[in-house]
mmCIF file of C-alpha atoms in Angstrom:
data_model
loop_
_atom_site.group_PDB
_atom_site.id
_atom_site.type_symbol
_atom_site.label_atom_id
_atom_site.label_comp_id
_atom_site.label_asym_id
_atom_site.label_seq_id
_atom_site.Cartn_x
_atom_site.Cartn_y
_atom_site.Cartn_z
ATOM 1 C CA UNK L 10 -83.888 -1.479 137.322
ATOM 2 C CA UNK L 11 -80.124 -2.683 136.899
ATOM 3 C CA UNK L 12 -77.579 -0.620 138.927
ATOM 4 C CA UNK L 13 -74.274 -0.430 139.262
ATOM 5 C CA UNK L 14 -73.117 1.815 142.607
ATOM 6 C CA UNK L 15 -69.999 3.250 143.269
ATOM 7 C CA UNK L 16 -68.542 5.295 145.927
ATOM 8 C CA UNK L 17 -68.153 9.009 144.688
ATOM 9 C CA UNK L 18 -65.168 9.825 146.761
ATOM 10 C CA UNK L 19 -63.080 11.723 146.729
ATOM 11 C CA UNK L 20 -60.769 8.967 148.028
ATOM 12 C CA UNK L 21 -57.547 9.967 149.055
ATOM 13 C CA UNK L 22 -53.986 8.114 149.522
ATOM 14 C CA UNK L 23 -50.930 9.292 149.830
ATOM 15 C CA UNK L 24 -48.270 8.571 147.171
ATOM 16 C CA UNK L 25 -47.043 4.316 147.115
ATOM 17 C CA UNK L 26 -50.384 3.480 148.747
ATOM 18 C CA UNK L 27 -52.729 1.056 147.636
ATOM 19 C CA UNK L 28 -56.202 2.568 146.590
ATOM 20 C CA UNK L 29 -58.984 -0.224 146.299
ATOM 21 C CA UNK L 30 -61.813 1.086 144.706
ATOM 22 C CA UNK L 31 -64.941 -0.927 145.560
ATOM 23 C CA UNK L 32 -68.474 -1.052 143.103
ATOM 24 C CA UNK L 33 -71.459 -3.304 143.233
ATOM 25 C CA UNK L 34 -74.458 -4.297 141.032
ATOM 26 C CA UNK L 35 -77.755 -5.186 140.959
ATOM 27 C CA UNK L 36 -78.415 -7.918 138.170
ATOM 28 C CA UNK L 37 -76.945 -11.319 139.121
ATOM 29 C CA UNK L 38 -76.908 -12.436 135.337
ATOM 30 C CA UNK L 39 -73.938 -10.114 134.652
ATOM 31 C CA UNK L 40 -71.849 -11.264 132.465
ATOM 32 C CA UNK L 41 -68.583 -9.191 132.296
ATOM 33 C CA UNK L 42 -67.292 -6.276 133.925
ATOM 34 C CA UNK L 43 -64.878 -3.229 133.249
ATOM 35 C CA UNK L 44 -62.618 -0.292 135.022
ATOM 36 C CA UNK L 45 -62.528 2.759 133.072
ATOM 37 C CA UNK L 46 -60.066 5.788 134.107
ATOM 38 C CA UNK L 47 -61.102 9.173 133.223
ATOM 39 C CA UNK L 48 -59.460 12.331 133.555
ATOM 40 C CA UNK L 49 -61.153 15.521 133.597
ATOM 41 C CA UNK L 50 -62.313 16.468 130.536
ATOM 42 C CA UNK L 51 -61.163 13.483 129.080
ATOM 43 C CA UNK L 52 -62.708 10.196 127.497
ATOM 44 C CA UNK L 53 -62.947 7.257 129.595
ATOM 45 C CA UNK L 54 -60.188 5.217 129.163
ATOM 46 C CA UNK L 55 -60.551 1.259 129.339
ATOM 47 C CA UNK L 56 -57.901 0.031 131.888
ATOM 48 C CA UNK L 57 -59.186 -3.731 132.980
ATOM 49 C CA UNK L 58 -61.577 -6.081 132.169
ATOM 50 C CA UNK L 59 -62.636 -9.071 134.206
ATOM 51 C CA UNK L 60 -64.994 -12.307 133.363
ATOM 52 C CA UNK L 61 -64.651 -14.889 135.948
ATOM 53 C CA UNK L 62 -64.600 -15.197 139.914
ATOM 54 C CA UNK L 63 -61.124 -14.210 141.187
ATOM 55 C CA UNK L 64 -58.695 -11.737 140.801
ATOM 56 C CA UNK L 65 -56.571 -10.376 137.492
ATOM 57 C CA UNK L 66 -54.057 -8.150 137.577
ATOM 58 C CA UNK L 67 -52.418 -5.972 135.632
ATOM 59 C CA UNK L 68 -48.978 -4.075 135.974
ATOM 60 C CA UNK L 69 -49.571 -2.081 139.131
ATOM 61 C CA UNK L 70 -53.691 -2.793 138.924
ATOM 62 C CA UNK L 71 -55.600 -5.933 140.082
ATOM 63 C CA UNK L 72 -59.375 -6.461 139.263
ATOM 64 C CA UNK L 73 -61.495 -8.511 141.887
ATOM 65 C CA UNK L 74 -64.933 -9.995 140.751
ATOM 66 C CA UNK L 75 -67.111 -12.174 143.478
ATOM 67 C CA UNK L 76 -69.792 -12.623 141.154
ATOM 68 C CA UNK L 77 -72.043 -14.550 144.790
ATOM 69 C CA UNK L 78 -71.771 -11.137 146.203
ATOM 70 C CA UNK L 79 -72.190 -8.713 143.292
ATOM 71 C CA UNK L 80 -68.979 -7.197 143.693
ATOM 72 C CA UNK L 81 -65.692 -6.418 141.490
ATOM 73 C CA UNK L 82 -63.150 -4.222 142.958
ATOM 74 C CA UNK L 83 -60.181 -2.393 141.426
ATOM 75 C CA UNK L 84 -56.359 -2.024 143.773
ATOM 76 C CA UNK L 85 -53.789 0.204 142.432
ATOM 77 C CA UNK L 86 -50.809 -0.608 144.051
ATOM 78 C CA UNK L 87 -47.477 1.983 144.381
ATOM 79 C CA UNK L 88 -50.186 4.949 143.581
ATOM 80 C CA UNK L 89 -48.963 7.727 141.315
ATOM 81 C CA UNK L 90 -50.295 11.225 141.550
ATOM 82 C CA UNK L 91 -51.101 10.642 137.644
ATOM 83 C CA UNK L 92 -53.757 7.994 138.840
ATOM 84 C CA UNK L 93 -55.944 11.052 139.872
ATOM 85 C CA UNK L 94 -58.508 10.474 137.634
ATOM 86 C CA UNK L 95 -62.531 9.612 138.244
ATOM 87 C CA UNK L 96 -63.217 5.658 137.964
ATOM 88 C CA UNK L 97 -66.139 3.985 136.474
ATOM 89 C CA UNK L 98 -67.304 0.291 137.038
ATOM 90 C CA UNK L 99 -69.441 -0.910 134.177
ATOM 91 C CA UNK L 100 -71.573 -3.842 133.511
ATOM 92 C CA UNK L 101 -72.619 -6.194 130.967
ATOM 93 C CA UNK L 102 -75.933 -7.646 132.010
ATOM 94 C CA UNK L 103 -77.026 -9.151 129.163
ATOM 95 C CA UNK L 104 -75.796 -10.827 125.884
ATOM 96 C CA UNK L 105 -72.849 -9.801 124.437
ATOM 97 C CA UNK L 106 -72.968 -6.971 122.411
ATOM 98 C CA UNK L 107 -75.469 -5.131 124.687
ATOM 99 C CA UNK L 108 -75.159 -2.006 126.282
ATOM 100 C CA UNK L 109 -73.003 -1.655 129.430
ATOM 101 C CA UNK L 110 -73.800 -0.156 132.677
ATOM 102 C CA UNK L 111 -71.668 2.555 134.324
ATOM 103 C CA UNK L 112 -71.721 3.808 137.807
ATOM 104 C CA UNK L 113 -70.930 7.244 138.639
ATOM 105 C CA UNK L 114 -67.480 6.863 139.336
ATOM 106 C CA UNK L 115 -65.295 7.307 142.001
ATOM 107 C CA UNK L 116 -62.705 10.223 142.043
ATOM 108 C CA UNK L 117 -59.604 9.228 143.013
ATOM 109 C CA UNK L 118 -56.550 11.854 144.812
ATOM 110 C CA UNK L 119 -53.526 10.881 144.786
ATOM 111 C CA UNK L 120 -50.996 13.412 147.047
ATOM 112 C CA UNK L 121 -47.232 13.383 146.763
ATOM 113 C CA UNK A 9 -54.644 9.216 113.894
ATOM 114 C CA UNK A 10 -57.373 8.331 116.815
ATOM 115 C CA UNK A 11 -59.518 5.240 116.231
ATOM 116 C CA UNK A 12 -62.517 6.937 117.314
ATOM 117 C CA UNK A 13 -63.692 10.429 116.061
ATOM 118 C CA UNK A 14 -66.003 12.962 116.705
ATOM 119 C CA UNK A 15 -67.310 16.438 114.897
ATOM 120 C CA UNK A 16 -67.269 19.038 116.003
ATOM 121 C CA UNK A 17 -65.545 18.844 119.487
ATOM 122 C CA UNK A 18 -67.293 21.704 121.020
ATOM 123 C CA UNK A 19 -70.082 23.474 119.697
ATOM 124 C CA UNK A 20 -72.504 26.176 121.477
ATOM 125 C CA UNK A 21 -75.680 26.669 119.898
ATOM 126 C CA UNK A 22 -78.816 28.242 120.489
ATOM 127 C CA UNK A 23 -82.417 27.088 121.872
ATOM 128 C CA UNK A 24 -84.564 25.222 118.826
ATOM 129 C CA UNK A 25 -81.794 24.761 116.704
ATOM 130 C CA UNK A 26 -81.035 21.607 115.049
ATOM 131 C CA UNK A 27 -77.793 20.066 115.826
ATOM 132 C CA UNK A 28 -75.750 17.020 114.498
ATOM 133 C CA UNK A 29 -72.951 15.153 116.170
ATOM 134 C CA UNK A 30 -70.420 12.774 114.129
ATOM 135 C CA UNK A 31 -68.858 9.617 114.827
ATOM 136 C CA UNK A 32 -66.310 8.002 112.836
ATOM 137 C CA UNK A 33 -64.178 4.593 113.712
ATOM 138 C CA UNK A 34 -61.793 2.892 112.272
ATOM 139 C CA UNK A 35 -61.333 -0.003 114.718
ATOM 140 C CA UNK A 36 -63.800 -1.855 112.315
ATOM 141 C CA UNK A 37 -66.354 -2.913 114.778
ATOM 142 C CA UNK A 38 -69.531 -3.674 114.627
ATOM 143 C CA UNK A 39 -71.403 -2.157 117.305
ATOM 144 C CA UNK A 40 -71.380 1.711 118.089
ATOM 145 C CA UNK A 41 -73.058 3.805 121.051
ATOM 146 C CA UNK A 42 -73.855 7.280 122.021
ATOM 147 C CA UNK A 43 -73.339 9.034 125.428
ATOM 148 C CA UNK A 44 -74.374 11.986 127.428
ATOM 149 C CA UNK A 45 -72.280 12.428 130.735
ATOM 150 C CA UNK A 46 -73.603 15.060 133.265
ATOM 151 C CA UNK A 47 -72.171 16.095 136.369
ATOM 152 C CA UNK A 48 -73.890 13.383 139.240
ATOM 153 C CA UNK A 49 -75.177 11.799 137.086
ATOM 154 C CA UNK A 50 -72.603 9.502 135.322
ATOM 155 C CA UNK A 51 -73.093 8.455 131.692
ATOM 156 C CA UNK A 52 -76.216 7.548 130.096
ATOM 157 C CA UNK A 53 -76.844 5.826 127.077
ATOM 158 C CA UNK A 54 -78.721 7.366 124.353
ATOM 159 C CA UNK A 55 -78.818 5.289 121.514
ATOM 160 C CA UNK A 56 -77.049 2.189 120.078
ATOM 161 C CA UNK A 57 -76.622 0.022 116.960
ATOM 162 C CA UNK A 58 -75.302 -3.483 116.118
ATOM 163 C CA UNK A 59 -74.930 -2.737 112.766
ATOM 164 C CA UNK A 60 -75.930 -0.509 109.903
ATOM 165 C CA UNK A 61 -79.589 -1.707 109.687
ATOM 166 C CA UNK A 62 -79.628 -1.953 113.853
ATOM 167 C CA UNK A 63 -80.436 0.868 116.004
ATOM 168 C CA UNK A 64 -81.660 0.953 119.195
ATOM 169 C CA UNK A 65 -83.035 3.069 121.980
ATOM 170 C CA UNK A 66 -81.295 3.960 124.662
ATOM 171 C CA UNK A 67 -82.041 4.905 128.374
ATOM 172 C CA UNK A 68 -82.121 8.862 127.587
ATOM 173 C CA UNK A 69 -83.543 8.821 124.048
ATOM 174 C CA UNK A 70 -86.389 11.447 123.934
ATOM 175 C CA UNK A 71 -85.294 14.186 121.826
ATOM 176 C CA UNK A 72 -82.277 13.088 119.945
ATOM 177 C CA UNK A 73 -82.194 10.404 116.884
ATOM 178 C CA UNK A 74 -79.359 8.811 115.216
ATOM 179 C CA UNK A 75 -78.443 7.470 111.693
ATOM 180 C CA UNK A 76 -75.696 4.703 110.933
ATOM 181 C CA UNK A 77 -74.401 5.760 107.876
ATOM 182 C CA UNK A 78 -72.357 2.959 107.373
ATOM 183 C CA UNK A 79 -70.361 0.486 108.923
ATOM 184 C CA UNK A 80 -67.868 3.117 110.515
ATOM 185 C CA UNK A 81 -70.099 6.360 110.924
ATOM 186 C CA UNK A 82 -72.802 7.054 113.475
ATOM 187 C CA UNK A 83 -74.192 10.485 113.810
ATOM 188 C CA UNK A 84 -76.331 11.967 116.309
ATOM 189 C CA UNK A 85 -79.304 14.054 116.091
ATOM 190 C CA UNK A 86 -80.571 17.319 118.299
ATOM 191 C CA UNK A 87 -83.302 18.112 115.907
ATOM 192 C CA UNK A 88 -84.001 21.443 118.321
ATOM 193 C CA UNK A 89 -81.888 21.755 120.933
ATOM 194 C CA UNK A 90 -82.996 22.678 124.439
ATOM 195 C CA UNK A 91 -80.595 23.909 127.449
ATOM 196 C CA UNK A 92 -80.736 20.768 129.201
ATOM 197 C CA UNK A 93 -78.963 18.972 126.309
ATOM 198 C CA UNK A 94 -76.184 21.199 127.403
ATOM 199 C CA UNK A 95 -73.665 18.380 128.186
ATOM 200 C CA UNK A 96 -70.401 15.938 127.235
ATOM 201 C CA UNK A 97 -71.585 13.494 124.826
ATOM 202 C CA UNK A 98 -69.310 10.481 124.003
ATOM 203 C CA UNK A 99 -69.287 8.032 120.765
ATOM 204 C CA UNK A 100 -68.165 4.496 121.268
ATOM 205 C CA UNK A 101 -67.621 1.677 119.647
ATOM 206 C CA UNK A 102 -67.043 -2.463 120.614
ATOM 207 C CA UNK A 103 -66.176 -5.127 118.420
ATOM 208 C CA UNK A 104 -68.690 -8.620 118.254
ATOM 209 C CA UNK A 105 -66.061 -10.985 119.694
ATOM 210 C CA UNK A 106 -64.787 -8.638 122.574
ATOM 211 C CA UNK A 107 -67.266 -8.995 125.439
ATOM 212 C CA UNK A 108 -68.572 -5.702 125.058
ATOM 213 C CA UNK A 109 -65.536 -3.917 126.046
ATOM 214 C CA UNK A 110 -66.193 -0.193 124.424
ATOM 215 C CA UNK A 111 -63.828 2.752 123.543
ATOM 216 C CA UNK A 112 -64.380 5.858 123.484
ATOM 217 C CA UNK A 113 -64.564 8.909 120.814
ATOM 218 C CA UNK A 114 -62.803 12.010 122.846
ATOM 219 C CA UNK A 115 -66.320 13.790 123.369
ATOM 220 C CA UNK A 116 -67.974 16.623 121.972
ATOM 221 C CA UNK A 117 -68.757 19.219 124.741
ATOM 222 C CA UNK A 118 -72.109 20.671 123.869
ATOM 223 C CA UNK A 119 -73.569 23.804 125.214
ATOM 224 C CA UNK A 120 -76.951 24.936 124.157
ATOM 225 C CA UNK A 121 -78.051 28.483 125.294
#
């Protein structure tokens, strides 16, 4: 069965830290791979998208794929407490067009 | 006005009854998807479709059906609602050319007594 696992948290960091949020999966054919933010109560929000080994990075967020070890990561840098939110890795495993993979998430705290 | 829809937003409803959920995008893509998201348990995919004449199960499909409309509408289906089908449930939607990257309808939260 194809998994994607996350840390649920909570994780923590003070205001102006970096958070690095950390997610692995199971099917080494995966093809692409996404951070959602969501808020409670809220939709999940696409914030990054990443295709190839390496890192990409976005304003204050960088996305980290290391597709050998099954691995994409998401650093906020400078965290705000409006970055509180739950974040969800998800997976494309297949061809495009197919259905994604989330993990649970991983709540995120930031305290001012 | 939102790209992605969904009717009603919250609804409670009683054991047995039958239920329907609405979708509606105007992002003009191609491929839509339903959710349920339950606490500890993330989100789950119920059904999707490619296209109008394309529908698919999904991991969680027992009990619920869909219908694609049309091009922009995809509805979901309780046709008798049980209390553990009390949850969020999410429409989205991702366009052909856009490795698969989906967005969201802002839920319907669903409560069946």
């Amino acid at each position: 069965q194809k998994e994607v696992e996350q840390n649920s948290g909570p994780l923590s960091v003070p205001e102006g830290a970096i958070a690095s949020l950390n997610c692995t999966y199971s099917d080494r054919v995966s093809q692409s791979f996404f951070w959602y933010r969501q808020y409670s109560g809220k939709s999940p929000e696409l914030i990054m998208s990443i295709y190839s080994n390496g890192d990409k990075e976005d304003g204050r967020f960088t996305a980290q794929l290391n597709k050998a070890s099954q691995y994409v990561s998401l650093l906020i840098r400078d965290s705000q407490p409006s970055d509180s939110a739950t974040y969800l890795c998800a997976v494309n495993t297949g061809q495009a067009g197919t259905a994604l993979i989330f993990g649970k998430g991983t709540t995120l705290s930031v305290s001012s | 006005d939102a790209d992605v829809t969904q009717t009603p937003r919250n609804r409670i409803t009683k054991t047995g009854k039958r239920i329907m959920l609405e979708c509606s995008q105007t992002k003009g893509h191609d491929r839509m998807y339903w959710y349920r998201q339950d606490p500890g348990l993330g989100l789950r995919l119920i059904y999707y479709s490619f296209d109008v004449k394309d529908i698919n199960k999904g991991e969680i499909s027992d009990g619920y059906s869909v219908s694609r409309q049309a091009q922009a509408k995809f509805s979901l289906s309780l046709e008798s609602a049980i209390p553990n089908q009390t949850a969020l449930y999410f429409c989205a939607t991702a366009g052909e050319m856009t490795y698969n990257e989906q967005f969201f309808g802002p839920g319907t939260r669903l409560t069946v007594l």
